[in-house]
Structure formats: structure tokens, C-alpha cells
Coordinates of C-alpha atoms (C1' of nucleotides) in Angstrom, one line a residue:
Chain Q
X183 CA -4.7 27.7 -8.7
X184 CA -3.3 30.7 -7.1
X185 CA -6.0 31.2 -4.9
X186 CA -5.8 31.2 -1.1
X187 CA -7.6 28.5 0.9
X188 CA -9.6 31.2 2.6
X189 CA -11.3 32.2 -0.5
X190 CA -12.1 28.7 -1.4
X191 CA -15.5 27.1 -0.6
X192 CA -15.6 24.8 2.3
X193 CA -16.3 21.8 0.2
X194 CA -13.3 22.7 -1.7
X195 CA -11.3 23.4 1.1
X196 CA -11.9 19.8 2.8
X197 CA -11.1 18.3 -0.7
X198 CA -7.7 19.9 -0.8
X199 CA -7.0 19.0 2.8
X200 CA -8.1 15.5 2.2
X201 CA -5.8 15.3 -0.9
X202 CA -2.8 16.8 1.3
X203 CA -3.6 14.5 4.2
X204 CA -3.9 11.4 2.2
X205 CA -0.9 12.1 0.5
X206 CA 1.2 12.7 3.5
X207 CA -0.3 10.1 5.8
X208 CA -2.0 7.5 3.5
X209 CA -5.6 6.7 3.2
X210 CA -6.0 5.7 6.8
X211 CA -5.8 8.9 7.7
X212 CA -9.3 9.8 10.1
X213 CA -12.0 12.1 8.7
X214 CA -11.5 14.1 11.8
X215 CA -7.9 15.0 10.9
X216 CA -8.8 16.1 7.6
X217 CA -11.8 18.1 8.8
X218 CA -9.4 19.9 11.4
X219 CA -6.9 20.8 8.3
X220 CA -9.8 22.2 6.9
X221 CA -10.8 24.2 9.9
X222 CA -14.2 22.2 10.3
X223 CA -15.7 19.7 11.7
X224 CA -15.9 16.2 11.1
X225 CA -19.8 15.9 10.7
X226 CA -19.4 18.5 7.8
X227 CA -16.9 16.2 5.8
X228 CA -19.7 13.7 5.7
X229 CA -22.7 15.9 5.1
X230 CA -20.9 17.4 2.0
X231 CA -19.4 14.0 0.6
X232 CA -21.5 11.3 2.0
X233 CA -18.9 9.2 3.3
X234 CA -15.3 9.0 3.4
X235 CA -15.0 6.8 0.4
X236 CA -16.8 9.1 -1.5
X237 CA -14.7 12.0 -0.5
X238 CA -11.6 9.8 -1.7
X239 CA -13.4 9.3 -5.2
X240 CA -13.7 13.1 -5.0
X241 CA -10.3 13.3 -4.2
X242 CA -9.3 10.9 -7.0
X243 CA -11.5 13.0 -9.4
X244 CA -10.0 16.0 -8.6
X245 CA -6.4 14.9 -9.2
X246 CA -7.0 13.3 -12.4
X247 CA -8.7 16.5 -13.6
X248 CA -5.8 18.9 -12.6
X249 CA -3.6 16.2 -14.4
X250 CA -5.5 16.5 -17.5
X251 CA -5.6 20.1 -17.4
X252 CA -1.9 20.1 -16.7
X253 CA -1.0 17.5 -19.6
X254 CA -3.4 19.5 -22.4
X255 CA -1.8 22.9 -21.3
X256 CA 1.7 21.5 -22.3
X257 CA 2.0 20.7 -25.9
X258 CA 2.5 17.1 -25.9
X259 CA 6.1 17.4 -26.6
X260 CA 7.2 16.3 -23.1
X261 CA 9.0 13.0 -22.1
X262 CA 7.2 10.9 -19.5
X263 CA 10.4 11.3 -17.5
X264 CA 9.7 15.0 -17.9
X265 CA 6.0 14.6 -16.8
X266 CA 6.6 12.9 -13.7
X267 CA 9.7 15.2 -12.8
X268 CA 7.6 18.3 -13.6
X269 CA 4.8 17.2 -11.4
X270 CA 7.1 16.6 -8.6
X271 CA 9.3 19.8 -9.1
X272 CA 6.6 22.4 -9.3
X273 CA 6.2 22.8 -5.3
X274 CA 2.8 23.6 -5.8
X275 CA 1.7 20.1 -7.4
X276 CA 3.6 18.3 -4.3
X277 CA 0.4 17.3 -2.5
X278 CA -0.9 16.0 -6.0
X279 CA 2.5 14.0 -6.3
X280 CA 2.4 12.3 -2.8
X281 CA -1.4 11.7 -3.6
X282 CA -0.8 9.6 -6.5
X283 CA 2.1 7.9 -4.9
X284 CA -0.2 6.9 -2.3
X285 CA -2.9 5.8 -4.4
X286 CA -0.1 4.0 -6.4
X287 CA 0.8 1.9 -3.2
X288 CA -2.6 1.5 -2.1
X289 CA -3.6 -0.1 -5.3
X290 CA -6.1 2.5 -6.0
X291 CA -8.3 3.1 -8.9
X292 CA -6.9 6.5 -9.6
X293 CA -3.2 4.8 -9.8
X294 CA -4.5 2.4 -12.6
X295 CA -5.6 5.6 -14.6
X296 CA -2.5 7.3 -14.0
X297 CA -0.3 4.5 -15.0
X298 CA -2.5 4.2 -18.2
X299 CA -2.1 8.0 -18.9
X300 CA 2.0 7.4 -18.3
X301 CA 1.8 4.4 -20.9
X302 CA -0.1 6.4 -23.4
X303 CA 2.0 9.3 -23.0
X304 CA 5.3 7.0 -23.2
X305 CA 4.0 5.3 -26.2
X306 CA 3.2 8.6 -28.1
X307 CA 6.5 9.8 -27.1
X308 CA 8.6 6.6 -28.2
X309 CA 6.7 6.9 -31.6
X310 CA 7.2 10.5 -32.0
X311 CA 11.1 9.6 -31.0
X312 CA 10.9 7.1 -33.7
X313 CA 9.8 9.1 -36.4
X314 CA 12.4 11.6 -35.4
X315 CA 14.9 8.9 -36.0
X316 CA 16.4 8.9 -32.1
X317 CA 14.3 6.3 -30.8
X318 CA 14.8 2.3 -32.2
X319 CA 12.0 0.6 -33.4
X320 CA 10.3 -2.0 -31.5
X321 CA 8.4 -5.2 -32.1
X322 CA 6.0 -4.5 -29.4
X323 CA 5.6 -0.7 -28.8
X324 CA 2.9 -1.1 -26.3
X325 CA 5.1 -3.7 -24.1
X326 CA 8.1 -1.3 -24.5
X327 CA 6.0 1.6 -23.2
X328 CA 4.7 -0.6 -20.1
X329 CA 8.5 -1.6 -19.6
X330 CA 9.4 2.2 -19.5
X331 CA 6.8 3.2 -17.2
X332 CA 7.6 0.3 -14.9
X333 CA 11.0 1.1 -14.2
X334 CA 9.7 4.8 -13.3
X335 CA 7.0 3.2 -11.1
X336 CA 9.4 0.7 -9.5
X337 CA 11.9 3.7 -8.8
X338 CA 9.2 5.6 -7.0
X339 CA 7.9 2.5 -4.9
X340 CA 11.7 2.1 -4.1
X341 CA 12.5 5.2 -3.1
X342 CA 9.3 5.2 -0.7
X343 CA 10.6 1.9 0.8
X344 CA 14.2 3.4 1.2
X345 CA 12.5 6.2 3.0
X346 CA 10.6 3.8 5.3
X347 CA 14.0 2.1 6.0
X348 CA 15.6 5.4 7.0
X349 CA 17.3 6.0 4.2
X350 CA 16.5 9.2 1.7
X351 CA 13.7 11.0 1.4
X352 CA 10.0 9.7 0.8
X353 CA 8.2 10.9 -2.1
X354 CA 5.0 11.5 0.0
X355 CA 7.0 13.9 2.1
X356 CA 9.2 16.0 -0.3
X357 CA 8.5 14.9 -3.7
X358 CA 10.9 17.5 -5.4
X359 CA 13.9 16.6 -3.2
X360 CA 12.6 12.8 -3.7
X361 CA 13.1 12.8 -7.3
X362 CA 16.0 14.7 -7.1
X363 CA 17.7 11.9 -5.3
X364 CA 16.4 9.5 -7.4
X365 CA 17.5 10.7 -10.7
X366 CA 20.9 11.7 -9.5
X367 CA 21.2 7.9 -8.6
X368 CA 20.0 6.3 -11.4
X369 CA 19.8 8.6 -14.3
X370 CA 23.4 7.7 -15.6
X371 CA 22.7 4.2 -15.3
X372 CA 19.1 4.3 -16.9
X373 CA 20.8 6.5 -19.9
X374 CA 23.4 4.2 -20.5
X375 CA 20.7 1.2 -20.3
X376 CA 18.6 2.8 -22.7
X377 CA 21.6 4.0 -25.0
X378 CA 23.5 1.0 -25.2
X379 CA 21.3 -1.9 -23.7
X380 CA 22.6 -4.4 -21.3
X381 CA 23.7 -7.4 -23.2
X382 CA 26.5 -7.4 -25.7
X383 CA 25.0 -9.6 -28.4
X384 CA 21.3 -10.7 -28.9
X385 CA 21.7 -14.2 -27.6
X386 CA 19.0 -13.9 -25.0
X387 CA 16.6 -12.3 -27.2
X388 CA 17.2 -14.9 -29.8
X389 CA 16.7 -17.8 -27.2
X390 CA 13.3 -16.5 -26.2
X391 CA 12.2 -16.0 -29.5
X392 CA 13.1 -19.2 -30.1
X393 CA 11.3 -20.3 -27.0
X394 CA 8.1 -18.6 -28.3
X395 CA 8.3 -20.1 -31.7
X396 CA 8.4 -23.7 -30.4
X397 CA 5.6 -22.8 -28.1
X398 CA 3.5 -22.1 -31.1
X399 CA 4.4 -25.1 -32.6
X400 CA 2.9 -27.3 -29.9
Chain Z
X163 CA 8.9 -27.8 4.2
X164 CA 6.4 -30.5 3.3
X165 CA 5.0 -31.1 6.7
X166 CA 1.3 -30.9 6.9
X167 CA -0.5 -28.1 9.2
X168 CA -1.7 -30.8 11.5
X169 CA 1.8 -31.5 12.5
X170 CA 2.8 -27.9 13.3
X171 CA 3.1 -26.5 16.7
X172 CA 0.2 -24.0 17.0
X173 CA 2.6 -21.1 17.0
X174 CA 3.9 -22.1 13.7
X175 CA 0.6 -22.6 12.5
X176 CA -0.6 -19.1 13.5
X177 CA 2.2 -18.0 11.9
X178 CA 1.7 -19.3 8.4
X179 CA -2.0 -18.7 8.6
X180 CA -1.0 -15.1 8.9
X181 CA 1.5 -15.0 6.1
X182 CA -1.2 -16.2 4.0
X183 CA -4.0 -14.0 5.2
X184 CA -1.6 -11.0 4.9
X185 CA -0.8 -12.1 1.3
X186 CA -4.0 -12.4 0.2
X187 CA -6.3 -9.4 2.0
X188 CA -3.4 -7.2 3.1
X189 CA -2.2 -6.4 6.4
X190 CA -5.8 -5.1 7.7
X191 CA -6.7 -8.4 8.0
X192 CA -8.2 -9.0 11.5
X193 CA -6.7 -11.2 13.9
X194 CA -9.5 -13.0 14.2
X195 CA -9.7 -14.2 10.8
X196 CA -5.9 -15.3 11.1
X197 CA -6.9 -17.0 14.3
X198 CA -9.9 -19.1 12.7
X199 CA -7.6 -20.0 9.6
X200 CA -5.0 -21.3 12.1
X201 CA -8.2 -22.8 14.0
X202 CA -7.6 -21.4 17.3
X203 CA -8.9 -18.4 19.4
X204 CA -8.0 -14.8 18.8
X205 CA -6.6 -14.5 22.2
X206 CA -4.2 -17.3 21.6
X207 CA -2.5 -15.4 18.8
X208 CA -1.9 -12.5 21.1
X209 CA -1.0 -14.8 24.0
X210 CA 2.1 -16.1 21.9
X211 CA 3.1 -13.2 20.0
X212 CA 2.2 -10.2 22.1
X213 CA 0.5 -8.1 19.7
X214 CA -0.5 -8.1 16.0
X215 CA 2.2 -5.8 15.1
X216 CA 4.9 -8.4 16.9
X217 CA 3.1 -11.3 14.8
X218 CA 3.6 -9.3 11.7
X219 CA 7.6 -8.7 12.7
X220 CA 7.5 -12.6 13.2
X221 CA 6.1 -13.0 9.7
X222 CA 8.7 -10.8 8.4
X223 CA 11.7 -12.6 9.9
X224 CA 10.0 -16.0 8.8
X225 CA 9.6 -14.9 5.1
X226 CA 13.2 -13.5 5.0
X227 CA 14.6 -16.5 6.8
X228 CA 12.7 -19.1 4.2
X229 CA 14.1 -16.6 1.3
X230 CA 17.7 -17.0 2.6
X231 CA 17.4 -20.6 2.7
X232 CA 16.2 -20.7 -0.6
X233 CA 19.0 -18.5 -1.7
X234 CA 21.8 -20.1 0.0
X235 CA 20.4 -23.7 -1.4
X236 CA 20.4 -22.7 -5.0
X237 CA 23.8 -21.7 -6.3
X238 CA 24.4 -18.3 -7.4
X239 CA 23.8 -18.7 -10.8
X240 CA 20.3 -17.6 -11.0
X241 CA 19.3 -14.4 -12.3
X242 CA 17.0 -11.8 -10.5
X243 CA 14.2 -12.5 -12.9
X244 CA 14.7 -16.2 -12.6
X245 CA 14.6 -15.6 -8.6
X246 CA 11.7 -13.8 -8.9
X247 CA 9.7 -16.3 -11.3
X248 CA 11.0 -19.1 -9.3
X249 CA 9.8 -17.9 -6.1
X250 CA 6.3 -17.3 -7.8
X251 CA 6.3 -20.4 -9.9
X252 CA 6.6 -22.9 -7.2
X253 CA 3.1 -22.9 -5.9
X254 CA 4.2 -24.0 -2.6
X255 CA 5.9 -20.2 -2.3
X256 CA 2.9 -18.6 -3.7
X257 CA 1.7 -17.1 -0.4
X258 CA 5.3 -16.0 0.5
X259 CA 5.2 -13.8 -2.7
X260 CA 2.0 -12.7 -1.9
X261 CA 3.0 -11.4 1.4
X262 CA 6.2 -9.8 -0.3
X263 CA 4.0 -8.2 -2.6
X264 CA 1.8 -6.8 -0.1
X265 CA 4.9 -5.8 2.0
X266 CA 6.1 -3.9 -1.1
X267 CA 3.0 -1.9 -1.2
X268 CA 2.6 -1.3 2.2
X269 CA 6.1 0.3 2.2
X270 CA 7.3 -2.2 5.3
X271 CA 10.5 -3.1 6.3
X272 CA 10.6 -6.5 4.8
X273 CA 10.2 -5.1 1.3
X274 CA 13.3 -3.1 1.9
X275 CA 15.6 -5.8 2.6
X276 CA 13.9 -7.7 -0.1
X277 CA 14.5 -5.3 -2.6
X278 CA 18.1 -4.8 -1.4
X279 CA 18.5 -8.5 -1.8
X280 CA 17.5 -8.5 -5.2
X281 CA 19.7 -5.5 -6.0
X282 CA 22.7 -7.6 -4.3
X283 CA 21.7 -10.3 -6.5
X284 CA 21.3 -8.2 -9.9
X285 CA 24.5 -6.6 -9.2
X286 CA 26.3 -10.1 -8.9
X287 CA 24.7 -11.5 -11.6
X288 CA 25.6 -8.4 -14.0
X289 CA 29.0 -8.9 -12.8
X290 CA 29.1 -12.4 -13.5
X291 CA 27.7 -11.6 -17.2
X292 CA 30.3 -9.1 -17.6
X293 CA 33.2 -11.3 -16.7
X294 CA 31.5 -13.9 -19.1
X295 CA 31.3 -11.4 -21.9
X296 CA 27.9 -11.3 -22.3
X297 CA 26.8 -8.3 -20.1
X298 CA 28.2 -4.6 -21.3
X299 CA 30.4 -2.7 -18.7
X300 CA 28.6 0.1 -16.8
X301 CA 29.9 3.2 -15.4
X302 CA 27.3 2.9 -12.2
X303 CA 26.9 -0.8 -11.5
X304 CA 25.0 -0.3 -8.5
X305 CA 22.6 2.3 -10.2
X306 CA 22.2 -0.1 -13.2
X307 CA 21.4 -2.9 -11.0
X308 CA 18.9 -0.7 -9.3
X309 CA 17.2 0.2 -12.6
X310 CA 17.1 -3.5 -13.4
X311 CA 15.0 -4.2 -10.1
X312 CA 13.3 -1.1 -10.5
X313 CA 11.8 -2.5 -13.8
X314 CA 10.8 -5.8 -11.8
X315 CA 9.2 -3.7 -9.0
X316 CA 7.2 -1.7 -11.2
X317 CA 5.8 -4.4 -13.2
X318 CA 4.6 -6.4 -10.1
X319 CA 3.1 -3.2 -8.7
X320 CA 1.5 -2.3 -12.3
X321 CA 0.3 -6.1 -12.5
X322 CA -1.3 -5.4 -8.7
X323 CA -3.1 -2.1 -10.0
X324 CA -4.5 -3.9 -13.3
X325 CA -5.9 -6.6 -11.4
X326 CA -7.6 -3.9 -9.0
X327 CA -8.8 -2.2 -12.3
X328 CA -10.1 -5.6 -13.2
X329 CA -7.5 -6.4 -15.6
X330 CA -5.5 -9.4 -15.3
X331 CA -5.0 -11.4 -11.9
X332 CA -3.4 -9.8 -9.1
X333 CA 0.2 -11.2 -7.8
X334 CA -1.5 -11.6 -4.4
X335 CA -4.2 -13.9 -5.7
X336 CA -2.4 -16.3 -8.2
X337 CA 1.4 -15.3 -8.1
X338 CA 2.1 -18.0 -10.8
X339 CA -0.5 -17.0 -13.3
X340 CA 0.2 -13.1 -13.1
X341 CA 4.1 -13.7 -13.4
X342 CA 2.9 -15.5 -16.6
X343 CA 0.6 -12.7 -17.8
X344 CA 3.4 -10.5 -17.2
X345 CA 6.1 -11.9 -18.7
X346 CA 4.1 -13.0 -21.8
X347 CA 3.2 -9.1 -22.2
X348 CA 6.7 -7.4 -21.3
X349 CA 9.3 -10.3 -22.2
X350 CA 9.9 -9.6 -25.6
X351 CA 9.7 -5.8 -25.4
X352 CA 12.1 -6.0 -22.2
X353 CA 14.7 -8.3 -24.1
X354 CA 14.8 -6.1 -27.2
X355 CA 15.3 -2.8 -24.6
X356 CA 18.2 -4.9 -22.7
X357 CA 19.7 -6.0 -26.1
X358 CA 19.4 -3.1 -28.4
X359 CA 18.9 -0.3 -26.0
X360 CA 16.1 2.4 -26.9
X361 CA 18.0 5.2 -28.4
X362 CA 19.8 5.2 -31.9
X363 CA 22.5 7.0 -30.9
X364 CA 24.1 8.5 -27.5
X365 CA 22.8 12.3 -27.9
X366 CA 20.9 12.2 -24.7
X367 CA 23.5 10.0 -22.6
X368 CA 25.9 12.6 -23.9
X369 CA 23.7 15.7 -23.1
X370 CA 23.4 14.3 -19.3
X371 CA 27.1 13.6 -19.1
X372 CA 27.5 17.4 -20.1
X373 CA 25.3 18.4 -17.6
X374 CA 26.7 16.7 -14.8
X375 CA 30.2 18.3 -15.7
X376 CA 28.7 21.9 -15.9
X377 CA 27.0 21.1 -12.5
X378 CA 30.4 20.3 -11.0
X379 CA 32.3 23.3 -12.5
X380 CA 29.7 25.7 -10.7
Chain N
dG159 C1' -3.8 -38.8 44.0
dC160 C1' -3.0 -34.3 43.6
dC161 C1' -0.8 -30.0 42.4
dA162 C1' 1.2 -26.5 39.3
dC163 C1' 1.5 -25.0 34.9
dG164 C1' 1.2 -24.1 30.2
dG165 C1' -1.8 -23.9 26.2
dC166 C1' -6.2 -22.3 25.0
dT167 C1' -11.2 -20.5 25.2
dG168 C1' -15.0 -17.2 25.3
dA169 C1' -16.3 -13.0 27.1
dA170 C1' -15.5 -8.8 28.3
dC171 C1' -13.0 -4.2 27.5
dA172 C1' -11.1 -0.1 25.5
dC173 C1' -10.4 2.5 21.9
dA174 C1' -10.3 4.4 17.2
dC175 C1' -13.5 5.3 13.6
dG176 C1' -17.2 6.3 10.4
dT177 C1' -21.6 8.2 10.6
dT178 C1' -25.9 10.0 12.5
dT179 C1' -28.6 13.2 14.9
dA180 C1' -30.4 17.4 16.9
dA181 C1' -30.0 21.6 17.3
dC182 C1' -28.2 26.6 16.3
dG183 C1' -27.2 30.7 13.3
dT184 C1' -27.4 33.3 9.3
dA185 C1' -29.1 34.6 4.7
dG186 C1' -32.2 35.0 1.6
dT187 C1' -37.6 35.5 0.7
dG188 C1' -42.4 35.9 0.9
Chain D
dC291 C1' -41.3 39.9 10.6
dA292 C1' -41.8 35.0 10.0
dC293 C1' -40.3 31.0 7.7
dT294 C1' -37.6 28.3 4.9
dA295 C1' -33.1 26.4 3.5
dC296 C1' -28.7 25.5 4.2
dG297 C1' -23.7 25.5 6.0
dT298 C1' -22.3 24.3 10.5
dT299 C1' -21.3 22.0 14.9
dA300 C1' -20.8 19.0 19.1
dA301 C1' -22.4 15.4 20.9
dA302 C1' -24.0 10.6 21.2
dC303 C1' -24.1 6.2 18.5
dG304 C1' -22.5 1.7 16.3
dT305 C1' -19.5 -1.2 14.8
dG306 C1' -15.2 -3.5 14.1
dT307 C1' -10.8 -4.5 16.1
dG308 C1' -6.9 -5.2 19.0
dT309 C1' -6.1 -6.5 23.6
dT310 C1' -7.4 -8.3 28.6
dC311 C1' -9.2 -11.3 31.8
dA312 C1' -10.6 -15.1 34.4
dG313 C1' -11.1 -19.5 34.0
dC314 C1' -10.9 -24.5 31.5
dC315 C1' -8.1 -28.5 30.7
dG316 C1' -4.8 -31.9 29.9
dT317 C1' -0.2 -33.2 31.1
dG318 C1' 4.1 -33.9 33.9
dG319 C1' 6.1 -34.0 38.4
dC320 C1' 5.9 -35.1 43.5

DNA sequence: GCCACGGCTGAACACACGTTTAACGTAGTG
DNA sequence: CACTACGTTAAACGTGTGTTCAGCCGTGGC
């Protein structure tokens, strides 16, 4: 955690450099750039990992491992929003967050695992909320968890887009600042939405339920 | 719209082939593949557009143009969900949708414009709903629109991730089917969320409001 | 009929990468 | 000391890919 890069074995230094590079520049970042960051030759990178793809797989595994450690170390009373916010806020984890965002937008395997984890967390958290009486019941808890996580994922992707269009900070550049911008811009609306809902009555919901029933009959 | 590819000028054929290829395989698709799809040589692609990047810019412009036409031709009474659903359902527009999704995950400039458009639509739609009494008031209409669009964007991205992980259909492969899968899996939960909200009371919202007030004082 | 021109092609070029290879140095071991 | 093993490097290799080039072909104008 708090070891200096000098203390790490070359293999670990390459891995960390790769995570940082991939996070900042995306997965098209050249092996040579990663090697330079780690202070080694490009050949050594291949020597240790076999190929660039294998290096990326190792990065995936490493990121996933750190996430799991972080998760298990924190008692499971955190909300998914806090999980994300925490990951981004702690400056030490900024490279990890950037890497995850990249993986998200690349459609990588890690991203699928990551959102699965987010959904599990969200489902647990919502269930706990139900038990505590702060969260409403749902006829589709899994779908609701997906919905909640999707909103977070979408906000991150949109923040990345805004940054590419010259507005705001990219989550892959300065995760902490990006998350701050993001929450300050949508937190109020989001909480209002989650507190009062969007519609004034249940006619849309009823309409969909009837539509579903008709569908089953046919 | 309904012209056969034979009738199009080579330039237009290349453009259409590029949109389709980019949508299916992503922007790393080789120029030669696009050329082959269009039945021309790779050189001609460059001859007409100057460079691959310029070709992509042209594709962006074209997609944006078609979207605008489609939008203006439809009276502005459609919900954002319907806009997306319609885009994907109409099989003719499937390549466009795939292209947009790719642009979304690539962080392209088009994607930023596209979500801007979605947000404008959502804001209009919600405002109309407010006027009609079916949608609640909001203290941050813009933020709410962003929130609603983010949920949609997130669901699309997550569908793409699921497909990459071997679950479900990729929006870039079969947009119509992917959207169907997606709605069947989250529509009920989403409508419940938008109808009743997530929380049983306003304590989270109140807490955030107080937090904001305290922040302003200091 | 001939000329010019623009659409078009196939081959060649240039470059950026991932990967391979041969060699070097150094630490540990008999 | 010799020898092996391993971490490491610089240079070379091969390939995929964007782009350029020289020329072909058909069409319209004089």
C-alpha cells in the first residue's frame, strides 16, 4: 500500500505503471510507454508477462484483488454510492478508478465483474434499507439494483464524454474532482428522484403491468 | 432512405459502409475492411475523405443529420425512452444505433452531442409532463434530466458489458433484441422507481439539503 | 478523333507496434 | 574459480494499417 515504487520488484512496478498508463491513456497505450514509466525496457515487460494482453489480464486481476480487499476490510454498511465515491476520493486509488472507467468504456471483462460487484452491493444495501424501513419494497429487487447501478455508470460515462467535449474534468484524469463535479451537479436531483419519484401517480406503472399481463395471455 | 446501395454514389456507399463497420467492429476497424464492404479499393476511401479520421467525422455528421431529421419529422411528444427504443427498433436504423453506442463507449465527440440531445429531449418531455400534471416538480430540472438520461446510458453500457461477458446480446450486434432484453429486465423496476421513489421518507434528501446549507455558510 | 479530367485501382511506402533474439552482467552455487 | 540461472537491455523482426503514387479507364468537351 504505502511502499515506494523503488521497493517494489520490477514485475510489480511494471504492473502498477501499466494500470496507471492504461487508466490515463486507454488500452492503446504502447508497451514502450509503460516500460518507460516503470524504468525498464519494453522487452522486459514481455519477458515477465508474455504479452501485452496477458499484462492487461494481470492488471485486471490486480485491480479486482485490491477492490475485494478494500471491500472486505470495510464493513458492509456502505452504500454503492459511497463505495464509488470512496474509491475516487482516496487519491491513492485514483489510478485504479481511472483504470476501471477505461475498462468500462472498453467493454473489458473486468468491467463486467466490477458492475456485477456493484449490483451485488446495491442489492445488499437496498435489502438492508428495506429491513431498516428506510427503503421501499420492490417487486423486482434485482432489476432495481441494476437500475440504481446503471444511473451511476451512466453518470460516469457522461462525465467522460463531457470532458472529451471540453466541459469538465475527465474521470480518467482526476477522479476525485470529476466525482465532485458529478455529485454537485446531480446529487440533489438524484435524491429528489429517489425520494419522491418522478411521476405524480401510478398510471405509467399500471399501464406497463397491464401490458405485461396481456402479453402473457397471448 | 429506401434507396438500394447500388443507386448511391461511391462516396455515400463508403460512408454507409463505414457507419455499419464502425458500429459492428468499433473504430479500430481497418479502412480496407470498409472499402471491401463498399466494394471499392482502400485508396478510394482516402481519395474521397482525405483520411480515416475525416471519414469518421463525416460519419458523425451524417448520423447526427439523420437523427435531427428523424427528430424534426416526429412531433416532439415522444419520451426519451421512446426515442431510444424507436431508434433501435426500426431495423433500418440499427446500424446508426450501433454506431452511436460505439461512439458512446469511445468517448467520441458525436456521443457528447447525442446525449446533449437526449437531455434536451428529456428536459422538454419532463416539463411537458409537469404541465400536464403527470410529472412532479423538481428543484433542479436540468439535473433531473441528466439523471434520467444517465440511467438509460448506463443500461446500454451495461448491456454491452454483459454481451462481452457472454451474457445477452450486444447493442452493437442486434440493437432491437438488445433493447428488448434490456427493457424486459429493468422496465418494471424502473417504473416502480420512477413512480414510488426508492426511499420511504425524505431523510436522505433532508440530510443532503442541510449539508449543502452548512457548506454555503462556511 | 482526340484530349483532359475525375473516379478508381493495385502496388508500394512509411510508420507504429508487439514480439523475438542474442548478448551482457550479476548473484548464487558447486 | 567456473558455471548456471536469471533479470535486463538494445537492436532487429514482422505485421497490421493508414496513406501515397503512378497509372488505367471511361466520359464529356472541343
